[in-house]
Amino acid sequence: MSAVSLQRDLEAGVERVRERITRACQRAGRDPGSVTLVAISKGQPVEAVRAAYAAGLRHFGENRIQEALPKIDAATRAGVGATWHLVGHLQSNKAKAAATTFDVIHSVDSARLLARLDGAAPAPRDVLLQVNIAAEPQKQGVAPEEVEALVEGARVAANLRLRGLMTIAPMAADPEEVRPVFRDLRALADRFALTDLSMGMTDDFEVAIEEGATLVRVGRAIFGERTT
Ligand SMILES: *Cc1c(COP(=O)(O)O)cnc(C)c1O
């Protein structure tokens, strides 16, 4: 694809997603400024990140450290001054690389990982706790009953700022089916007076916004289907 048509496609994708965010906010009586669009660039080349940045996006998310490190480095050298979010599962032994490179880590799911991140962060880092609300056996994230202990751990961590909770909803034919998952995450965050809710992806971000999402993680609706 030529650089010009890549840029045009990205601009159209970003505009469509922004319109959908605005309409979902209107339905919910929310200010669109209260929702941060995090463009999930996994599987996308650095040229696509540059084009999305030129289209106005300032938050990008990746799910794997190995793929992300060289991409973030190249994007930064190309003038992309973005906030980087880690949204995928993180092993404790990669905590240092994650804490050095990412501004926001959405996928904290153990006390051990919290401790590693706190010890490795070169500057205070924003974190969210990933919760497996729907209790799916294959999914990452802590059970809702375990959240309290992690919240306490995160609040005493000197180098971490606990921002909120994150969840990945189960796949569903109709996004309405996962509304209760988003509602439960919000109730849990309210219990601990946490302000940020990272929930909603291409197939369900509008329902997530109606239920209070402050960070939506959108890949395909911006970049198109992934080829890798
Ligand atoms: C891939 C991914 C997304 C984005 O998914 P799309 O369906 O492409 O919008 C969001 N969150 C996480 C954790 C992901 O791994």
PDB file of C-alpha atoms and ligand atoms in Angstrom:
ATOM      1  CA  MET A   1       0.000   0.000   0.000  1.00  0.00           C
ATOM      2  CA  SER A   2       1.292   3.483  -0.771  1.00  0.00           C
ATOM      3  CA  ALA A   3       1.976   5.911   2.065  1.00  0.00           C
ATOM      4  CA  VAL A   4      -0.775   8.189   0.774  1.00  0.00           C
ATOM      5  CA  SER A   5      -3.459   5.526   0.718  1.00  0.00           C
ATOM      6  CA  LEU A   6      -2.315   4.193   4.111  1.00  0.00           C
ATOM      7  CA  GLN A   7      -2.697   7.691   5.523  1.00  0.00           C
ATOM      8  CA  ARG A   8      -6.146   8.084   3.947  1.00  0.00           C
ATOM      9  CA  ASP A   9      -7.319   4.715   5.277  1.00  0.00           C
ATOM     10  CA  LEU A  10      -6.092   5.496   8.780  1.00  0.00           C
ATOM     11  CA  GLU A  11      -7.724   8.913   8.789  1.00  0.00           C
ATOM     12  CA  ALA A  12     -11.028   7.376   7.714  1.00  0.00           C
ATOM     13  CA  GLY A  13     -10.719   4.605  10.330  1.00  0.00           C
ATOM     14  CA  VAL A  14      -9.936   7.039  13.147  1.00  0.00           C
ATOM     15  CA  GLU A  15     -12.792   9.302  12.120  1.00  0.00           C
ATOM     16  CA  ARG A  16     -15.299   6.427  12.054  1.00  0.00           C
ATOM     17  CA  VAL A  17     -14.222   5.222  15.488  1.00  0.00           C
ATOM     18  CA  ARG A  18     -14.358   8.748  16.919  1.00  0.00           C
ATOM     19  CA  GLU A  19     -17.899   9.170  15.594  1.00  0.00           C
ATOM     20  CA  ARG A  20     -18.953   5.884  17.174  1.00  0.00           C
ATOM     21  CA  ILE A  21     -17.392   6.959  20.488  1.00  0.00           C
ATOM     22  CA  THR A  22     -19.220  10.294  20.320  1.00  0.00           C
ATOM     23  CA  ARG A  23     -22.573   8.629  19.622  1.00  0.00           C
ATOM     24  CA  ALA A  24     -22.100   6.116  22.446  1.00  0.00           C
ATOM     25  CA  CYS A  25     -21.247   9.002  24.793  1.00  0.00           C
ATOM     26  CA  GLN A  26     -24.365  10.872  23.704  1.00  0.00           C
ATOM     27  CA  ARG A  27     -26.532   7.837  24.452  1.00  0.00           C
ATOM     28  CA  ALA A  28     -24.943   7.565  27.893  1.00  0.00           C
ATOM     29  CA  GLY A  29     -24.948  11.305  28.644  1.00  0.00           C
ATOM     30  CA  ARG A  30     -21.161  11.355  28.840  1.00  0.00           C
ATOM     31  CA  ASP A  31     -18.534  13.801  27.642  1.00  0.00           C
ATOM     32  CA  PRO A  32     -16.549  12.227  24.748  1.00  0.00           C
ATOM     33  CA  GLY A  33     -13.473  13.796  26.355  1.00  0.00           C
ATOM     34  CA  SER A  34     -13.854  11.311  29.216  1.00  0.00           C
ATOM     35  CA  VAL A  35     -13.007   8.389  26.902  1.00  0.00           C
ATOM     36  CA  THR A  36      -9.404   7.797  25.813  1.00  0.00           C
ATOM     37  CA  LEU A  37      -9.017   5.919  22.549  1.00  0.00           C
ATOM     38  CA  VAL A  38      -6.055   3.542  22.781  1.00  0.00           C
ATOM     39  CA  ALA A  39      -5.124   2.328  19.287  1.00  0.00           C
ATOM     40  CA  ILE A  40      -3.992  -1.289  19.528  1.00  0.00           C
ATOM     41  CA  SER A  41      -1.165  -1.536  17.004  1.00  0.00           C
ATOM     42  CA  LYS A  42      -0.161  -5.179  17.556  1.00  0.00           C
ATOM     43  CA  GLY A  43       0.470  -6.903  14.260  1.00  0.00           C
ATOM     44  CA  GLN A  44       0.833  -3.532  12.535  1.00  0.00           C
ATOM     45  CA  PRO A  45       4.048  -2.113  11.102  1.00  0.00           C
ATOM     46  CA  VAL A  46       5.593   1.085  12.392  1.00  0.00           C
ATOM     47  CA  GLU A  47       4.379   2.901   9.240  1.00  0.00           C
ATOM     48  CA  ALA A  48       0.800   2.284  10.366  1.00  0.00           C
ATOM     49  CA  VAL A  49       1.620   3.716  13.812  1.00  0.00           C
ATOM     50  CA  ARG A  50       3.098   6.819  12.175  1.00  0.00           C
ATOM     51  CA  ALA A  51       0.045   7.227   9.969  1.00  0.00           C
ATOM     52  CA  ALA A  52      -2.303   6.821  12.946  1.00  0.00           C
ATOM     53  CA  TYR A  53      -0.249   9.369  14.870  1.00  0.00           C
ATOM     54  CA  ALA A  54      -0.468  11.767  11.926  1.00  0.00           C
ATOM     55  CA  ALA A  55      -4.226  11.157  11.980  1.00  0.00           C
ATOM     56  CA  GLY A  56      -4.255  12.526  15.522  1.00  0.00           C
ATOM     57  CA  LEU A  57      -4.002   9.481  17.799  1.00  0.00           C
ATOM     58  CA  ARG A  58      -1.773   9.882  20.855  1.00  0.00           C
ATOM     59  CA  HIS A  59      -2.305   6.614  22.744  1.00  0.00           C
ATOM     60  CA  PHE A  60      -1.103   3.277  21.411  1.00  0.00           C
ATOM     61  CA  GLY A  61      -1.277  -0.207  22.877  1.00  0.00           C
ATOM     62  CA  GLU A  62       0.700  -3.370  22.306  1.00  0.00           C
ATOM     63  CA  ASN A  63       0.202  -6.835  23.731  1.00  0.00           C
ATOM     64  CA  ARG A  64       3.645  -8.463  23.435  1.00  0.00           C
ATOM     65  CA  ILE A  65       6.931  -7.123  24.757  1.00  0.00           C
ATOM     66  CA  GLN A  66       9.120  -8.657  22.009  1.00  0.00           C
ATOM     67  CA  GLU A  67       7.055  -7.123  19.238  1.00  0.00           C
ATOM     68  CA  ALA A  68       6.577  -3.822  21.036  1.00  0.00           C
ATOM     69  CA  LEU A  69      10.116  -2.842  22.030  1.00  0.00           C
ATOM     70  CA  PRO A  70      11.613  -2.419  18.536  1.00  0.00           C
ATOM     71  CA  LYS A  71       8.370  -0.884  17.244  1.00  0.00           C
ATOM     72  CA  ILE A  72       8.172   1.711  20.003  1.00  0.00           C
ATOM     73  CA  ASP A  73      11.827   2.518  19.517  1.00  0.00           C
ATOM     74  CA  ALA A  74      11.406   2.983  15.757  1.00  0.00           C
ATOM     75  CA  ALA A  75       8.183   4.985  16.173  1.00  0.00           C
ATOM     76  CA  THR A  76       9.828   7.268  18.727  1.00  0.00           C
ATOM     77  CA  ARG A  77      12.785   7.874  16.432  1.00  0.00           C
ATOM     78  CA  ALA A  78      10.309   8.698  13.655  1.00  0.00           C
ATOM     79  CA  GLY A  79       8.831  11.463  15.817  1.00  0.00           C
ATOM     80  CA  VAL A  80       5.862   9.641  17.332  1.00  0.00           C
ATOM     81  CA  GLY A  81       5.469  11.200  20.794  1.00  0.00           C
ATOM     82  CA  ALA A  82       2.787   8.884  22.105  1.00  0.00           C
ATOM     83  CA  THR A  83       1.704   7.374  25.399  1.00  0.00           C
ATOM     84  CA  TRP A  84       2.311   3.624  25.227  1.00  0.00           C
ATOM     85  CA  HIS A  85       0.018   1.098  26.908  1.00  0.00           C
ATOM     86  CA  LEU A  86       0.790  -2.561  27.535  1.00  0.00           C
ATOM     87  CA  VAL A  87      -2.456  -4.502  27.275  1.00  0.00           C
ATOM     88  CA  GLY A  88      -1.252  -8.113  26.973  1.00  0.00           C
ATOM     89  CA  HIS A  89      -0.191 -10.657  29.550  1.00  0.00           C
ATOM     90  CA  LEU A  90       3.104  -9.826  31.239  1.00  0.00           C
ATOM     91  CA  GLN A  91       5.457 -12.374  32.779  1.00  0.00           C
ATOM     92  CA  SER A  92       7.301 -11.257  35.906  1.00  0.00           C
ATOM     93  CA  ASN A  93      10.680 -11.764  34.239  1.00  0.00           C
ATOM     94  CA  LYS A  94       9.781  -9.099  31.653  1.00  0.00           C
ATOM     95  CA  ALA A  95       8.612  -6.597  34.267  1.00  0.00           C
ATOM     96  CA  LYS A  96      11.727  -4.464  33.978  1.00  0.00           C
ATOM     97  CA  ALA A  97      11.463  -4.108  30.204  1.00  0.00           C
ATOM     98  CA  ALA A  98       7.764  -3.306  30.533  1.00  0.00           C
ATOM     99  CA  ALA A  99       8.235  -0.745  33.299  1.00  0.00           C
ATOM    100  CA  THR A 100      11.014   0.946  31.366  1.00  0.00           C
ATOM    101  CA  THR A 101       9.152   1.201  28.067  1.00  0.00           C
ATOM    102  CA  PHE A 102       5.440   1.518  28.780  1.00  0.00           C
ATOM    103  CA  ASP A 103       3.664   4.439  30.428  1.00  0.00           C
ATOM    104  CA  VAL A 104       0.560   2.469  31.381  1.00  0.00           C
ATOM    105  CA  ILE A 105       0.332  -1.245  32.154  1.00  0.00           C
ATOM    106  CA  HIS A 106      -3.218  -2.623  31.945  1.00  0.00           C
ATOM    107  CA  SER A 107      -2.495  -6.267  32.640  1.00  0.00           C
ATOM    108  CA  VAL A 108      -1.296  -6.551  36.245  1.00  0.00           C
ATOM    109  CA  ASP A 109      -2.645  -9.818  37.582  1.00  0.00           C
ATOM    110  CA  SER A 110      -0.500 -10.929  40.522  1.00  0.00           C
ATOM    111  CA  ALA A 111       1.168  -9.638  43.669  1.00  0.00           C
ATOM    112  CA  ARG A 112       4.463 -10.926  42.349  1.00  0.00           C
ATOM    113  CA  LEU A 113       4.172  -8.882  39.161  1.00  0.00           C
ATOM    114  CA  LEU A 114       3.180  -5.801  41.162  1.00  0.00           C
ATOM    115  CA  ALA A 115       6.295  -6.131  43.289  1.00  0.00           C
ATOM    116  CA  ARG A 116       8.533  -6.625  40.249  1.00  0.00           C
ATOM    117  CA  LEU A 117       7.082  -3.608  38.458  1.00  0.00           C
ATOM    118  CA  ASP A 118       7.382  -1.454  41.552  1.00  0.00           C
ATOM    119  CA  GLY A 119      11.019  -2.424  41.956  1.00  0.00           C
ATOM    120  CA  ALA A 120      11.873  -1.909  38.282  1.00  0.00           C
ATOM    121  CA  ALA A 121       9.988   1.271  37.374  1.00  0.00           C
ATOM    122  CA  PRO A 122      12.446   4.098  36.634  1.00  0.00           C
ATOM    123  CA  ALA A 123       9.659   6.609  37.289  1.00  0.00           C
ATOM    124  CA  PRO A 124       6.128   6.280  38.660  1.00  0.00           C
ATOM    125  CA  ARG A 125       4.032   4.138  36.312  1.00  0.00           C
ATOM    126  CA  ASP A 126       0.275   3.930  35.882  1.00  0.00           C
ATOM    127  CA  VAL A 127      -1.153   0.462  36.343  1.00  0.00           C
ATOM    128  CA  LEU A 128      -4.515  -1.231  36.057  1.00  0.00           C
ATOM    129  CA  LEU A 129      -5.468  -4.597  37.482  1.00  0.00           C
ATOM    130  CA  GLN A 130      -6.787  -7.110  34.974  1.00  0.00           C
ATOM    131  CA  VAL A 131      -9.881  -8.905  36.211  1.00  0.00           C
ATOM    132  CA  ASN A 132     -11.376 -12.077  34.801  1.00  0.00           C
ATOM    133  CA  ILE A 133     -14.950 -10.998  35.474  1.00  0.00           C
ATOM    134  CA  ALA A 134     -16.586 -13.741  33.464  1.00  0.00           C
ATOM    135  CA  ALA A 135     -14.363 -16.406  35.131  1.00  0.00           C
ATOM    136  CA  GLU A 136     -13.353 -17.881  31.794  1.00  0.00           C
ATOM    137  CA  PRO A 137     -10.862 -20.696  32.389  1.00  0.00           C
ATOM    138  CA  GLN A 138      -8.473 -19.691  29.568  1.00  0.00           C
ATOM    139  CA  LYS A 139      -8.422 -15.981  30.391  1.00  0.00           C
ATOM    140  CA  GLN A 140      -5.745 -14.012  32.193  1.00  0.00           C
ATOM    141  CA  GLY A 141      -6.695 -11.820  35.081  1.00  0.00           C
ATOM    142  CA  VAL A 142      -7.488 -12.205  38.738  1.00  0.00           C
ATOM    143  CA  ALA A 143     -10.823 -13.371  40.093  1.00  0.00           C
ATOM    144  CA  PRO A 144     -13.035 -10.579  41.467  1.00  0.00           C
ATOM    145  CA  GLU A 145     -12.498 -11.904  45.030  1.00  0.00           C
ATOM    146  CA  GLU A 146      -8.743 -11.402  44.669  1.00  0.00           C
ATOM    147  CA  VAL A 147      -8.957  -7.761  43.625  1.00  0.00           C
ATOM    148  CA  GLU A 148      -9.036  -6.313  47.131  1.00  0.00           C
ATOM    149  CA  ALA A 149      -5.657  -7.778  48.104  1.00  0.00           C
ATOM    150  CA  LEU A 150      -4.065  -6.508  44.880  1.00  0.00           C
ATOM    151  CA  VAL A 151      -5.582  -3.054  45.320  1.00  0.00           C
ATOM    152  CA  GLU A 152      -3.989  -2.864  48.765  1.00  0.00           C
ATOM    153  CA  GLY A 153      -0.663  -4.037  47.359  1.00  0.00           C
ATOM    154  CA  ALA A 154      -0.759  -1.511  44.537  1.00  0.00           C
ATOM    155  CA  ARG A 155      -1.654   1.355  46.860  1.00  0.00           C
ATOM    156  CA  VAL A 156       1.456   0.877  48.969  1.00  0.00           C
ATOM    157  CA  ALA A 157       3.767   0.477  45.947  1.00  0.00           C
ATOM    158  CA  ALA A 158       5.938   3.603  45.895  1.00  0.00           C
ATOM    159  CA  ASN A 159       6.528   3.603  42.116  1.00  0.00           C
ATOM    160  CA  LEU A 160       3.079   2.612  40.903  1.00  0.00           C
ATOM    161  CA  ARG A 161      -0.099   4.639  40.571  1.00  0.00           C
ATOM    162  CA  LEU A 162      -3.158   2.457  40.601  1.00  0.00           C
ATOM    163  CA  ARG A 163      -5.542   3.878  38.005  1.00  0.00           C
ATOM    164  CA  GLY A 164      -8.254   1.286  37.737  1.00  0.00           C
ATOM    165  CA  LEU A 165      -9.388  -2.067  36.421  1.00  0.00           C
ATOM    166  CA  MET A 166      -9.229  -3.752  33.030  1.00  0.00           C
ATOM    167  CA  THR A 167     -11.117  -6.664  31.537  1.00  0.00           C
ATOM    168  CA  ILE A 168     -11.406  -8.523  28.260  1.00  0.00           C
ATOM    169  CA  ALA A 169     -15.006  -9.542  27.673  1.00  0.00           C
ATOM    170  CA  PRO A 170     -15.811 -12.984  26.301  1.00  0.00           C
ATOM    171  CA  MET A 171     -16.398 -13.264  22.565  1.00  0.00           C
ATOM    172  CA  ALA A 172     -20.060 -12.837  21.789  1.00  0.00           C
ATOM    173  CA  ALA A 173     -22.182 -12.734  18.650  1.00  0.00           C
ATOM    174  CA  ASP A 174     -24.066  -9.749  20.066  1.00  0.00           C
ATOM    175  CA  PRO A 175     -22.206  -7.159  22.182  1.00  0.00           C
ATOM    176  CA  GLU A 176     -25.312  -6.794  24.363  1.00  0.00           C
ATOM    177  CA  GLU A 177     -24.454 -10.209  25.783  1.00  0.00           C
ATOM    178  CA  VAL A 178     -21.323  -8.819  27.451  1.00  0.00           C
ATOM    179  CA  ARG A 179     -22.938  -5.726  28.961  1.00  0.00           C
ATOM    180  CA  PRO A 180     -23.199  -7.445  32.394  1.00  0.00           C
ATOM    181  CA  VAL A 181     -19.424  -8.071  32.329  1.00  0.00           C
ATOM    182  CA  PHE A 182     -18.729  -4.358  31.871  1.00  0.00           C
ATOM    183  CA  ARG A 183     -21.312  -3.468  34.496  1.00  0.00           C
ATOM    184  CA  ASP A 184     -19.674  -5.832  37.003  1.00  0.00           C
ATOM    185  CA  LEU A 185     -16.210  -4.374  36.351  1.00  0.00           C
ATOM    186  CA  ARG A 186     -17.560  -0.910  36.990  1.00  0.00           C
ATOM    187  CA  ALA A 187     -19.230  -1.974  40.236  1.00  0.00           C
ATOM    188  CA  LEU A 188     -15.965  -3.518  41.384  1.00  0.00           C
ATOM    189  CA  ALA A 189     -13.999  -0.368  40.532  1.00  0.00           C
ATOM    190  CA  ASP A 190     -16.557   1.760  42.378  1.00  0.00           C
ATOM    191  CA  ARG A 191     -16.122  -0.375  45.484  1.00  0.00           C
ATOM    192  CA  PHE A 192     -12.458   0.634  45.629  1.00  0.00           C
ATOM    193  CA  ALA A 193     -13.005   4.197  44.380  1.00  0.00           C
ATOM    194  CA  LEU A 194     -10.953   3.527  41.239  1.00  0.00           C
ATOM    195  CA  THR A 195     -11.583   5.923  38.380  1.00  0.00           C
ATOM    196  CA  ASP A 196     -10.329   4.194  35.239  1.00  0.00           C
ATOM    197  CA  LEU A 197     -12.052   1.362  33.426  1.00  0.00           C
ATOM    198  CA  SER A 198     -10.171  -0.217  30.513  1.00  0.00           C
ATOM    199  CA  MET A 199     -12.865  -2.142  28.682  1.00  0.00           C
ATOM    200  CA  GLY A 200     -14.199  -2.455  25.162  1.00  0.00           C
ATOM    201  CA  MET A 201     -12.537  -3.541  21.905  1.00  0.00           C
ATOM    202  CA  THR A 202     -13.589  -3.357  18.232  1.00  0.00           C
ATOM    203  CA  ASP A 203     -16.637  -5.571  18.685  1.00  0.00           C
ATOM    204  CA  ASP A 204     -17.957  -4.154  21.933  1.00  0.00           C
ATOM    205  CA  PHE A 205     -16.502  -0.707  22.713  1.00  0.00           C
ATOM    206  CA  GLU A 206     -19.801   1.147  22.362  1.00  0.00           C
ATOM    207  CA  VAL A 207     -21.507  -0.996  24.996  1.00  0.00           C
ATOM    208  CA  ALA A 208     -18.410  -0.600  27.194  1.00  0.00           C
ATOM    209  CA  ILE A 209     -18.646   3.199  26.905  1.00  0.00           C
ATOM    210  CA  GLU A 210     -22.325   3.086  27.835  1.00  0.00           C
ATOM    211  CA  GLU A 211     -21.243   1.184  30.947  1.00  0.00           C
ATOM    212  CA  GLY A 212     -18.511   3.666  31.887  1.00  0.00           C
ATOM    213  CA  ALA A 213     -15.305   2.750  30.014  1.00  0.00           C
ATOM    214  CA  THR A 214     -12.657   5.490  30.240  1.00  0.00           C
ATOM    215  CA  LEU A 215     -10.066   3.642  28.104  1.00  0.00           C
ATOM    216  CA  VAL A 216     -11.188   1.720  25.021  1.00  0.00           C
ATOM    217  CA  ARG A 217      -8.676  -0.566  23.317  1.00  0.00           C
ATOM    218  CA  VAL A 218      -9.429  -0.602  19.600  1.00  0.00           C
ATOM    219  CA  GLY A 219      -7.375  -2.357  16.932  1.00  0.00           C
ATOM    220  CA  ARG A 220      -9.254  -3.643  13.888  1.00  0.00           C
ATOM    221  CA  ALA A 221     -11.775  -0.812  13.656  1.00  0.00           C
ATOM    222  CA  ILE A 222      -8.839   1.583  13.175  1.00  0.00           C
ATOM    223  CA  PHE A 223      -6.218  -0.431  11.312  1.00  0.00           C
ATOM    224  CA  GLY A 224      -8.344  -3.039   9.535  1.00  0.00           C
ATOM    225  CA  GLU A 225      -8.034  -6.801   9.970  1.00  0.00           C
ATOM    226  CA  ARG A 226      -4.645  -8.008  11.197  1.00  0.00           C
ATOM    227  CA  THR A 227      -2.637 -10.049   8.741  1.00  0.00           C
ATOM    228  CA  THR A 228      -0.158 -11.400  11.310  1.00  0.00           C
TER     229      THR A 228
HETATM  230  C1  LIG B   1      -5.894  -7.199  20.355  1.00  0.00           C
HETATM  231  C2  LIG B   1      -6.396  -6.597  21.608  1.00  0.00           C
HETATM  232  C3  LIG B   1      -7.311  -5.527  21.583  1.00  0.00           C
HETATM  233  C4  LIG B   1      -7.877  -4.936  20.302  1.00  0.00           C
HETATM  234  O1  LIG B   1      -8.681  -5.876  19.653  1.00  0.00           O
HETATM  235  P1  LIG B   1      -9.563  -5.472  18.350  1.00  0.00           P
HETATM  236  O2  LIG B   1     -10.604  -6.516  18.347  1.00  0.00           O
HETATM  237  O3  LIG B   1      -8.629  -5.506  17.198  1.00  0.00           O
HETATM  238  O4  LIG B   1     -10.110  -4.120  18.599  1.00  0.00           O
HETATM  239  C5  LIG B   1      -7.714  -4.984  22.798  1.00  0.00           C
HETATM  240  N1  LIG B   1      -7.253  -5.457  23.972  1.00  0.00           N
HETATM  241  C6  LIG B   1      -6.374  -6.475  24.044  1.00  0.00           C
HETATM  242  C7  LIG B   1      -5.922  -6.941  25.372  1.00  0.00           C
HETATM  243  C8  LIG B   1      -5.927  -7.085  22.870  1.00  0.00           C
HETATM  244  O5  LIG B   1      -5.065  -8.102  22.944  1.00  0.00           O
END
